[in-house]
Coordinates of C-alpha atoms in Angstrom, one line a residue:
X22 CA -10.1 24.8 13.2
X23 CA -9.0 26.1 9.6
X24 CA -7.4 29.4 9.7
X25 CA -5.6 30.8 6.2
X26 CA -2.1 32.0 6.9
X27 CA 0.7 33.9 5.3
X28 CA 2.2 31.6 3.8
X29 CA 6.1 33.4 4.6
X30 CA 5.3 33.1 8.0
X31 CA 5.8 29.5 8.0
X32 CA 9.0 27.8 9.5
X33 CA 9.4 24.1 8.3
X34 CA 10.8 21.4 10.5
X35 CA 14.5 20.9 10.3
X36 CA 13.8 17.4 9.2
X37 CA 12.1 15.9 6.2
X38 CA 8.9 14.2 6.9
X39 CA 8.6 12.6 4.2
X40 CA 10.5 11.8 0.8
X41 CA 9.3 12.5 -2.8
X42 CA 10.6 11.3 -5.6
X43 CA 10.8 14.3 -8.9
X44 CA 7.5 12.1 -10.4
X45 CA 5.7 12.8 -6.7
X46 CA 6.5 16.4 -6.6
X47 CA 5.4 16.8 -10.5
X48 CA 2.0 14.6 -9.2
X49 CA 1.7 17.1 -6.2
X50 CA 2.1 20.3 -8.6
X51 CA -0.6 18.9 -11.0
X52 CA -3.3 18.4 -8.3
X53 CA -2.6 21.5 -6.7
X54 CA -2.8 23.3 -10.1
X55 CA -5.7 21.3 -11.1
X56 CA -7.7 21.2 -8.0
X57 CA -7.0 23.3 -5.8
X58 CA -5.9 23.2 -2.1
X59 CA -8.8 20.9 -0.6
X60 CA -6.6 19.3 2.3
X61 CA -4.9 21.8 4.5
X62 CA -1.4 21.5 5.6
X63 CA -1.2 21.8 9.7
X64 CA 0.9 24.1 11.9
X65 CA 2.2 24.6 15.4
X66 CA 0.5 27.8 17.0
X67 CA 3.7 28.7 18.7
X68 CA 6.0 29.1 16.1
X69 CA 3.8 28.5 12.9
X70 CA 6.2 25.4 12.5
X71 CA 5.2 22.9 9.6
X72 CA 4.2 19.8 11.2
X73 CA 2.4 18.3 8.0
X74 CA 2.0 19.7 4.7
X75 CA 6.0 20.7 3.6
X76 CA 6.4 19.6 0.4
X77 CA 2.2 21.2 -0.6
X78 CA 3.6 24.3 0.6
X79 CA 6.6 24.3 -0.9
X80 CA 4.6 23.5 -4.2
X81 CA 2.3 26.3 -3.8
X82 CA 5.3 28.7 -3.2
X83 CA 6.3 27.8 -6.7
X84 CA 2.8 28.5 -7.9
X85 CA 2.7 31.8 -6.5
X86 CA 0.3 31.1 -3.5
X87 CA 0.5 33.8 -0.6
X88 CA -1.7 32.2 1.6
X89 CA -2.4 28.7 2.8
X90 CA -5.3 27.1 4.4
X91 CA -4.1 25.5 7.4
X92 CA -5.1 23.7 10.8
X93 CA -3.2 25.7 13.4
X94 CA -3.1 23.4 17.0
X95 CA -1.3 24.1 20.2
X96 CA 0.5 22.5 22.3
X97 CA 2.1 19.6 20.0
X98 CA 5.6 19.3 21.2
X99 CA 8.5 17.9 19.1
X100 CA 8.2 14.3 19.8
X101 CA 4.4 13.8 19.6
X102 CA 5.0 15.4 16.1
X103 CA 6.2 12.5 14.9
X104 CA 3.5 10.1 15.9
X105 CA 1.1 13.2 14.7
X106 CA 3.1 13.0 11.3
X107 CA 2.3 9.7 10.9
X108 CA -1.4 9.5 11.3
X109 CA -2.3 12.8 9.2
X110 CA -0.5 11.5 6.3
X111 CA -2.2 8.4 6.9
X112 CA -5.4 10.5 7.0
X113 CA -5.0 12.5 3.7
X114 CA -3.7 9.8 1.7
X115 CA -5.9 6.8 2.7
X116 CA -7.9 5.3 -0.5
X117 CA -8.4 1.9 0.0
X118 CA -11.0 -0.6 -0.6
X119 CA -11.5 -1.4 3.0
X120 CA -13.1 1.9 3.8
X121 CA -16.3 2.5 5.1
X122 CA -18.9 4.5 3.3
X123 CA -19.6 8.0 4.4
X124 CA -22.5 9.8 3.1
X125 CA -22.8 13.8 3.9
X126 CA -25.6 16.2 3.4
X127 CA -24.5 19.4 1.6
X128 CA -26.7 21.9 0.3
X129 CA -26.9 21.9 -3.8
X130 CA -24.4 23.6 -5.9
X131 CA -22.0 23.4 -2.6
X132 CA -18.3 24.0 -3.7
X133 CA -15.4 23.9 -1.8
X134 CA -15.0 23.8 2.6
X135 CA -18.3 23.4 3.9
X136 CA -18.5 22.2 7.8
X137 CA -21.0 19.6 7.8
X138 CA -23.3 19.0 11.2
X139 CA -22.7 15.3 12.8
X140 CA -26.2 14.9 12.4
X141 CA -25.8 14.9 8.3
X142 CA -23.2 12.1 8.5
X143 CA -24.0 9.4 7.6
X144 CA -22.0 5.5 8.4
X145 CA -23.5 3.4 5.3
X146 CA -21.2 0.8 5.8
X147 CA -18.3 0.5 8.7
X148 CA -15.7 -0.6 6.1
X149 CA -12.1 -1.7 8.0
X150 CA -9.9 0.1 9.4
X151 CA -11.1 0.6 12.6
X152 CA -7.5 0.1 14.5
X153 CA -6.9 3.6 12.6
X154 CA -9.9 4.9 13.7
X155 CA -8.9 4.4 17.4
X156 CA -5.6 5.8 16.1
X157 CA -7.5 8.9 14.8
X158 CA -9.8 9.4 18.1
X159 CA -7.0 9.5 20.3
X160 CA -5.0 12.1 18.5
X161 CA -8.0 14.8 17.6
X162 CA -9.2 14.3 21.8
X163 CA -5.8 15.7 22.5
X164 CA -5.4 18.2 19.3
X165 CA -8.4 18.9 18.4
X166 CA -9.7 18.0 14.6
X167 CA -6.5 18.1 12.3
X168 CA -7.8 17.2 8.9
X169 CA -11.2 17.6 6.8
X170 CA -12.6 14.6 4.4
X171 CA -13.1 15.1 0.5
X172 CA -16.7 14.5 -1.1
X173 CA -18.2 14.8 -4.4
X174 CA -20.9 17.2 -5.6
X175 CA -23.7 14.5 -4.1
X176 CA -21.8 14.7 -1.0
X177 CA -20.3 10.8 -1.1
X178 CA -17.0 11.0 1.3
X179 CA -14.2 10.0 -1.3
X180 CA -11.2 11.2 0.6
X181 CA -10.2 10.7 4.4
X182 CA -13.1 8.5 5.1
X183 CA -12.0 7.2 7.9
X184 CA -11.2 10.1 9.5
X185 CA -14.7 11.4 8.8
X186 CA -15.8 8.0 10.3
X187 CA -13.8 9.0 13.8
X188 CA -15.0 12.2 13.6
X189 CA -18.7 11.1 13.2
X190 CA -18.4 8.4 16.2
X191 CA -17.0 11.5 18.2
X192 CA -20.2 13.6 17.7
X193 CA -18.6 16.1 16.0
X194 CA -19.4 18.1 13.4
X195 CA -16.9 17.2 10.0
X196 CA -15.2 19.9 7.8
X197 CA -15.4 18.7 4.2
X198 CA -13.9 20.2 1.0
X199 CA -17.0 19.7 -1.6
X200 CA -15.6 19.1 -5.3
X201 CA -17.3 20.7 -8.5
X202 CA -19.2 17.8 -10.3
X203 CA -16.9 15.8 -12.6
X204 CA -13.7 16.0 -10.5
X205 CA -14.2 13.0 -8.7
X206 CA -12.0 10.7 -10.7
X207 CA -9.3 13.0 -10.5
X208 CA -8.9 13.8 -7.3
X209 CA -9.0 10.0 -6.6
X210 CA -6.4 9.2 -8.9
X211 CA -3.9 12.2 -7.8
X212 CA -4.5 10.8 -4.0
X213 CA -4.4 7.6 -4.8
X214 CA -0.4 8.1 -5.5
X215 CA 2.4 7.2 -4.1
X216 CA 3.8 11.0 -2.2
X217 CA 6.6 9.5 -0.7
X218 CA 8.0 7.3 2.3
X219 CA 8.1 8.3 6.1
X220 CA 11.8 9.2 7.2
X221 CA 13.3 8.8 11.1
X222 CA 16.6 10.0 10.6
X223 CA 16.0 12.8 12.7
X224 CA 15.0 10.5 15.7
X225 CA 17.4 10.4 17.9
X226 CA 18.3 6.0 18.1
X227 CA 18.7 5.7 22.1
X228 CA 19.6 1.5 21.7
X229 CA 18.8 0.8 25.6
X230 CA 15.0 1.5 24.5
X231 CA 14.9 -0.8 22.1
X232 CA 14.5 -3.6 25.2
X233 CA 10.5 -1.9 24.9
X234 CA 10.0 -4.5 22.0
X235 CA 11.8 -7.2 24.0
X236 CA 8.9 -10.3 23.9
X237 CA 7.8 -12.0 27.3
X238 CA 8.7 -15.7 27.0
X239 CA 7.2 -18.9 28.7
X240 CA 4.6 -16.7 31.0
X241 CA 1.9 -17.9 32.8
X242 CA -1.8 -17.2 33.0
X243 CA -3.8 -17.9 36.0
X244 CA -1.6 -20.8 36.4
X245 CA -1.7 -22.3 32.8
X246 CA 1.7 -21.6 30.8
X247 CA 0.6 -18.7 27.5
X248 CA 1.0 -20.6 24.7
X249 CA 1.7 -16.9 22.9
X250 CA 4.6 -16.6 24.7
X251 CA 6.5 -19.4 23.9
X252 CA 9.3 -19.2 21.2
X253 CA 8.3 -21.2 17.6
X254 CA 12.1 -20.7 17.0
X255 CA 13.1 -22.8 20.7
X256 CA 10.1 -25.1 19.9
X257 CA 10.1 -26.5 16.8
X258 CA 13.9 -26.0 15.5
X259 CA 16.6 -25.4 18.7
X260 CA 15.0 -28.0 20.9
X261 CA 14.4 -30.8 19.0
X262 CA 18.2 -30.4 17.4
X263 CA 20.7 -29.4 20.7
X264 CA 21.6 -31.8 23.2
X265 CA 23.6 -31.9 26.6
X266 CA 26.7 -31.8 25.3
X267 CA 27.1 -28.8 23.0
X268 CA 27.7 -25.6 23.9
X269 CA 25.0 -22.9 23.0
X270 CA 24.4 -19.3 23.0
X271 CA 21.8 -17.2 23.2
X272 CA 22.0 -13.9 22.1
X273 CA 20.2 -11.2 22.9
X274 CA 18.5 -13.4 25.1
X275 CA 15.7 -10.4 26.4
X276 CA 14.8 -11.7 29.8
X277 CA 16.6 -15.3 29.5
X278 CA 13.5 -17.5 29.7
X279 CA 14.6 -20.3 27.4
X280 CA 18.5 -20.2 28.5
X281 CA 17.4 -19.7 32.3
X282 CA 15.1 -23.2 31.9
X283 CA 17.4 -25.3 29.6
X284 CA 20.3 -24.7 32.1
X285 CA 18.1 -25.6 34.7
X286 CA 17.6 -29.1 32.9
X287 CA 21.7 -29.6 32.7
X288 CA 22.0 -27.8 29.0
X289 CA 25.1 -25.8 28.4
X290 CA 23.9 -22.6 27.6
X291 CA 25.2 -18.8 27.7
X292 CA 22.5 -16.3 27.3
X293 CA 23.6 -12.4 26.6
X294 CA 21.3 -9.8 26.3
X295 CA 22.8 -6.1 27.0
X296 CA 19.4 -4.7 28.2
X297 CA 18.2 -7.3 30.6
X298 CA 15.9 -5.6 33.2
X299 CA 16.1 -6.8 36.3
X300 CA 12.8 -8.4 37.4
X301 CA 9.5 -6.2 37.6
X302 CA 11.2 -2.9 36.8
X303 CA 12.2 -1.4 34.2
X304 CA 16.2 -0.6 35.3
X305 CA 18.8 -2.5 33.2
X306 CA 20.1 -5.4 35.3
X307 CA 24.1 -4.0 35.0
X308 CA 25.6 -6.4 37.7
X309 CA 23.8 -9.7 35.8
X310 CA 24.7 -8.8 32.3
X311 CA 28.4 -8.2 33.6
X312 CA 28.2 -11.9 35.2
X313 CA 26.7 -13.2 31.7
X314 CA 29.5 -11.2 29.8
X315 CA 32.1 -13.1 31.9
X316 CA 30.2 -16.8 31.4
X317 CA 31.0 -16.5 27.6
X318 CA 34.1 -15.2 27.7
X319 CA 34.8 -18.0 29.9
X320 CA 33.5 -21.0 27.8
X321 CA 35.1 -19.8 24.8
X322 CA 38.6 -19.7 26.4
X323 CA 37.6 -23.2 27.7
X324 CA 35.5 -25.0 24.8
X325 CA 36.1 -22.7 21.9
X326 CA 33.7 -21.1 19.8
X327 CA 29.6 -22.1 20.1
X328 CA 28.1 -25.3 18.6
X329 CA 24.7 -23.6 18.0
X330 CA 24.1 -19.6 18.6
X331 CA 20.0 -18.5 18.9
X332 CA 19.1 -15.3 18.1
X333 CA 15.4 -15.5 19.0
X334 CA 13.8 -12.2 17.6
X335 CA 16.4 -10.1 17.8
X336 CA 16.4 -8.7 14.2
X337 CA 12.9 -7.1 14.3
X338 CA 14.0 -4.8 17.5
X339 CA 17.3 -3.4 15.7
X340 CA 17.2 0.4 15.2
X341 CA 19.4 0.9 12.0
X342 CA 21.2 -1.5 9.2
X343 CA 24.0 -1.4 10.6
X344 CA 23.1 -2.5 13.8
X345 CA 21.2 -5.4 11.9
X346 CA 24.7 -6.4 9.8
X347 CA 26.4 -6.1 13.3
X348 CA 24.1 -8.8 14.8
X349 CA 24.2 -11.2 12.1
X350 CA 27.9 -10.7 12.1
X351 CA 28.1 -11.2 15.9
X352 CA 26.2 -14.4 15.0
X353 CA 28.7 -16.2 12.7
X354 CA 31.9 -14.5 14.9
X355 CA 30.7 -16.3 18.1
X356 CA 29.9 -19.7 16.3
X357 CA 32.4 -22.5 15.0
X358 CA 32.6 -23.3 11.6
X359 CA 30.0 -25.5 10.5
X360 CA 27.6 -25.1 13.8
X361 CA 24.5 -23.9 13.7
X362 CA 23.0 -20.6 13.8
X363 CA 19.0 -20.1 14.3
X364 CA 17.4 -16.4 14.0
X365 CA 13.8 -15.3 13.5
X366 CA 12.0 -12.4 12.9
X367 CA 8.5 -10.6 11.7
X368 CA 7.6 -11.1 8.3
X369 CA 7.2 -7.5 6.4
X370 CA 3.8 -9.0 4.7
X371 CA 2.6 -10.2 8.2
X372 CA 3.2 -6.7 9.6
X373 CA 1.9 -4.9 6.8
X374 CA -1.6 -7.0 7.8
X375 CA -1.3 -6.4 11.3
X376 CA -2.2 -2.5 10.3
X377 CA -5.0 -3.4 8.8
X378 CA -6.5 -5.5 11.6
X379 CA -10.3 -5.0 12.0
X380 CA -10.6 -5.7 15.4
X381 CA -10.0 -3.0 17.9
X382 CA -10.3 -4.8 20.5
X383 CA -7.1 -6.9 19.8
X384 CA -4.1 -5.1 21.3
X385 CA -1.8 -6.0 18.7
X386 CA -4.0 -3.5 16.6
X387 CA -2.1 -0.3 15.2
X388 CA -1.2 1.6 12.6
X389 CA 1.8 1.2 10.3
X390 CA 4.2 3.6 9.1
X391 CA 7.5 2.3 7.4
X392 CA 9.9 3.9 6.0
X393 CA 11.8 3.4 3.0
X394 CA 14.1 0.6 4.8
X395 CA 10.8 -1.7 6.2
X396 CA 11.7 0.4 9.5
X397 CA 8.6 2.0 11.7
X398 CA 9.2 4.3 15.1
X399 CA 6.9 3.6 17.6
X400 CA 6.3 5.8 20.8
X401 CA 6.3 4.6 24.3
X402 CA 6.8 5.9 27.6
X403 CA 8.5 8.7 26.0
X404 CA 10.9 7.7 24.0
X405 CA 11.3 6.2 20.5
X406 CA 11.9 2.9 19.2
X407 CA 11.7 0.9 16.2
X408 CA 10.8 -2.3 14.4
X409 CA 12.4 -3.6 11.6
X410 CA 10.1 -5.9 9.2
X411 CA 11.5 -8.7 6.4
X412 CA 10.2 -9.9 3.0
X413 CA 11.3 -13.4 2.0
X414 CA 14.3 -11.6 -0.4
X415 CA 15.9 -9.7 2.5
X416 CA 16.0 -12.9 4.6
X417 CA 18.0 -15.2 1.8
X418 CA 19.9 -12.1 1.5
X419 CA 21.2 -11.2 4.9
X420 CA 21.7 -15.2 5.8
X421 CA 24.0 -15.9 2.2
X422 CA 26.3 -12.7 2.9
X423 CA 26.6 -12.6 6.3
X424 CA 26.3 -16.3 7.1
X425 CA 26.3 -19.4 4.8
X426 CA 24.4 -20.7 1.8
X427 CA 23.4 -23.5 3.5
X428 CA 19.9 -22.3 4.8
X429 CA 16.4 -23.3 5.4
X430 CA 13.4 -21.0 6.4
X431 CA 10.7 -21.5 8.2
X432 CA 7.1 -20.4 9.3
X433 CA 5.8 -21.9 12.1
X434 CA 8.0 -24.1 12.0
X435 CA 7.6 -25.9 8.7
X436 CA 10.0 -25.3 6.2
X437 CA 8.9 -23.2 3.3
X438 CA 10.2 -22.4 -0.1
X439 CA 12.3 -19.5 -0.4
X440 CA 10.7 -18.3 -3.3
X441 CA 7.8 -17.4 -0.9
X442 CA 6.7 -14.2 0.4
X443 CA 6.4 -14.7 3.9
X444 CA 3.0 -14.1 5.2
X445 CA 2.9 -15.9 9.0
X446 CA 3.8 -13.8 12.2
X447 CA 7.0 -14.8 12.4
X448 CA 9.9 -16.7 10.3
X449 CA 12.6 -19.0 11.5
X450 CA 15.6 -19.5 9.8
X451 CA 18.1 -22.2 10.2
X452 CA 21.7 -21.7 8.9
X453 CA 25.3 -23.8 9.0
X454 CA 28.2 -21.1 9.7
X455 CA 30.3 -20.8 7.2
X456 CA 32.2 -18.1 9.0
X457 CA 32.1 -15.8 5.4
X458 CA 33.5 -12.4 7.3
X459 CA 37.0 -12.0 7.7
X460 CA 38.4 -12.0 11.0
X461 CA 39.0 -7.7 11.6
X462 CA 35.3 -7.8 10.5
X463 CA 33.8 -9.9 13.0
X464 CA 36.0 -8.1 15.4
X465 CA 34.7 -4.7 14.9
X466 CA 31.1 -6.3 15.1
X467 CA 31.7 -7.5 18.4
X468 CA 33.4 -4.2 19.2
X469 CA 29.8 -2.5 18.2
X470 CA 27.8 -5.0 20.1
X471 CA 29.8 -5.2 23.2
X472 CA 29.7 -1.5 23.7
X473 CA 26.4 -0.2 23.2
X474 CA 25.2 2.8 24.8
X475 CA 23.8 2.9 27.8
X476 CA 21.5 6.0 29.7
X477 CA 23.3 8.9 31.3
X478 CA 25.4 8.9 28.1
X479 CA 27.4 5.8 29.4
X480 CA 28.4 2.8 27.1
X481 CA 29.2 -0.8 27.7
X482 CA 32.7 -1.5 28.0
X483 CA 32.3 -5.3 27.4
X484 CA 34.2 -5.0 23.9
X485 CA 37.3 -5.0 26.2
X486 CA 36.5 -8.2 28.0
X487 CA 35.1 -9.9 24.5
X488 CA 37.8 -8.8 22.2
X489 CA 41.3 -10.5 23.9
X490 CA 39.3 -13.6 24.3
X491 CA 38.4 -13.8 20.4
X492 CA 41.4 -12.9 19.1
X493 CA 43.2 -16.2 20.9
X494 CA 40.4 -18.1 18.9

């Protein structure tokens, strides 16, 4: 629970959590100045290490604080602090119209924290958010509680409602922070500003992981084919437009579903994907991806460069910008001039909703946390990976430069303006090569690509089986 701490007895993280911007930091200094501290920062036990809270405490440094409220929680190692980062910023700074109504009872002329029974909560209403709630549940049954909720003078939750929601469902009893009557409207509008933007450059970006988001194509279910696993980029645009005779390549082909079946119906089709796992295990298949190195290496020192390249999404699983421009780039290298190059991906507006979803049941359901590049770091079997998200402007962007004017995009399969924000699950995008790069440029993307890293601090050496091909080209 809430202990207050010396406040130079607190070690921040060697990273950043989270950015502000000078108006932020001014915002933070008024609130604190004006309110007070109702929501406590949270440390590690161990080594009183800042897990949330860095930029309130180095506020009330300045202000001449000497000690800080704080939740103190044990045994939160260094990667679960991320994922913990995430949802108790979420839990502070949520104000939203989507959240439920939480009534407490607090005796009159209550000011400040006051720990409320469960039986005086109160659900009026059940608001959205409940994919956060689940979020929330998860993290305080293995921490502990982490956070308290704001109410006014009546004892109305104003602050952290959904949190006080979890807490409530949990049958616990709910630390609150009760405000002197009329500071209601201010507290709302200092925490209903923008305090920054989640940062992950301190993750350490193992690529090989990133084949966690790699999407399950043309499964069955009980004998009936999934229609949610089939491609709307093969469907709609790379099927009805490729026949027998052209040569096409899939890249970053994830478990080859498409390029395994079309070959089997006489198509001539490549498929590459540098972190195909071999069937029913997670182990990257080395032998295969070696064999499907050496089948495109071989049809362009036959045939030449691709007629059509398919990069089904690829772009939403990259784990920097660089890697992104070093995809695209691959793209347009490995295509002729004037072919065609197909690539989809997740709308940023789509996943933006997807947070929000109000059914908990659906396992799409989760909180999300981008950063100031669209990018969010999810956690899985113990490692990190990310998802990278697009708005309509970084689409027509990335395709012009890297690729060709000559575009169309897509949702579902039906052409849509590209004035548009894109708001379906996914986008497809249709593009002539125009081959824009110059030719060192594409080299040194294929260099990147063909060379990833591998586990056991290995890499690909595939540039050097790539590289002397492309350069007779």
């Amino acid at each position: 629970m809430m202990e207050y701490i010396d406040i130079e007895s607190l070690n921040p993280a060697e990273y950043n959590p989270r950015l502000l911007t000078p108006e932020a930091q001014e915002n933070l200094k008024k609130s604190i100045t004006e309110l007070g501290i109702i929501k406590p920062i949270i440390i590690r036990r161990s080594d009183k290490r800042i897990m949330a809270g860095h930029q309130r405490t180095k506020t009330m440094k300045l202000l001449g604080y000497t000690h800080v409220p704080a939740f103190v929680l044990d045994g939160v190692n260094s990667t679960d602090e991320v994922r913990f980062n995430q949802l108790h910023n979420y839990a502070e700074c949520e104000v939203s119209e989507v959240q439920p109504d939480i009534r407490v009872s607090v005796p009159e002329g209550t000011e400040g924290f006051f720990m409320v029974p469960n039986k005086d909560i109160a659900v009026i209403t059940k608001g959205g958010n409940n994919s956060r709630v689940v979020d929330l549940t998860k993290m305080i049954l293995r921490y502990g509680q982490f956070a308290n909720a704001v109410c006014n003078h009546e004892g109305k939750v104003i602050i952290s409602t959904v949190y006080a929601k979890a807490v409530k469902l949990m049958g616990m009893d709910l630390l609150v922070y009760v405000l002197p009557g009329g500071k209601e409207e201010l507290a709302l509008s200092y925490f209903s500003k923008e305090y920054g933007v989640f940062e992950y450059s301190h993750l350490e970006r193992k690529t090989y992981i990133q084949s966690f988001a790699q999407k399950a194509r043309l499964r069955e279910k009980n004998g009936v084919p999934s229609s949610r696993s089939h491609s709307t980029l093969y469907e709609r645009l790379v099927l009805p437009f490729i026949t027998k005779d052209m040569h096409v390549l899939d890249f970053g082909a994830g478990q080859k579903d498409y390029a395994t079946r079309l070959k089997k119906d006489g198509y001539l089709i490549d498929a590459i994907e540098f972190f195909h796992r071999k069937d029913g295990a997670d182990v990257i298949d080395e032998k295969e991806i070696r064999q499907d190195c050496a089948d495109v290496c071989r049809t362009l020192s036959e045939y030449g460069l691709y007629d059509v390249v398919v990069c089904d999404s690829v772009l939403n699983s990259v784990n920097s910008l660089d890697d992104e421009r070093n995809v695209l780039l691959s793209l347009s290298a490995l295509c002729k001039p004037g072919g065609m190059i197909f690539w989809s991906g997740i709308p940023l507006l789509f996943a933006q909703k997807a947070s929000e979803r109000k059914e908990t049941h659906d396992y799409r359901s989760k909180a999300l946390f981008l950063d100031a590049d669209n990018f969010t770091a999810n956690f899985r079997f113990g490692e990190w990976y990310f998802q990278h998200y697009h708005s309509t402007a970084d689409v027509c962007r990335l395709t012009e430069e890297l690729i060709g004017s000559d575009f169309r995009i897509y949702e579902k399969g039906i052409e849509v303006d590209k004035s548009r924000e894109l708001r379906g699950s996914s986008f497809q995008v249709s593009v002539m090569n125009e081959r824009r790069a110059e030719h060192d440029v594409y080299a040194e993307a294929l260099r990147y690509e063909f060379n990833l890293p591998l586990p056991n601090n290995r890499r690909w050496d595939l540039d050097k089986e790539i590289l002397p091909v492309f350069e007779k080209l």
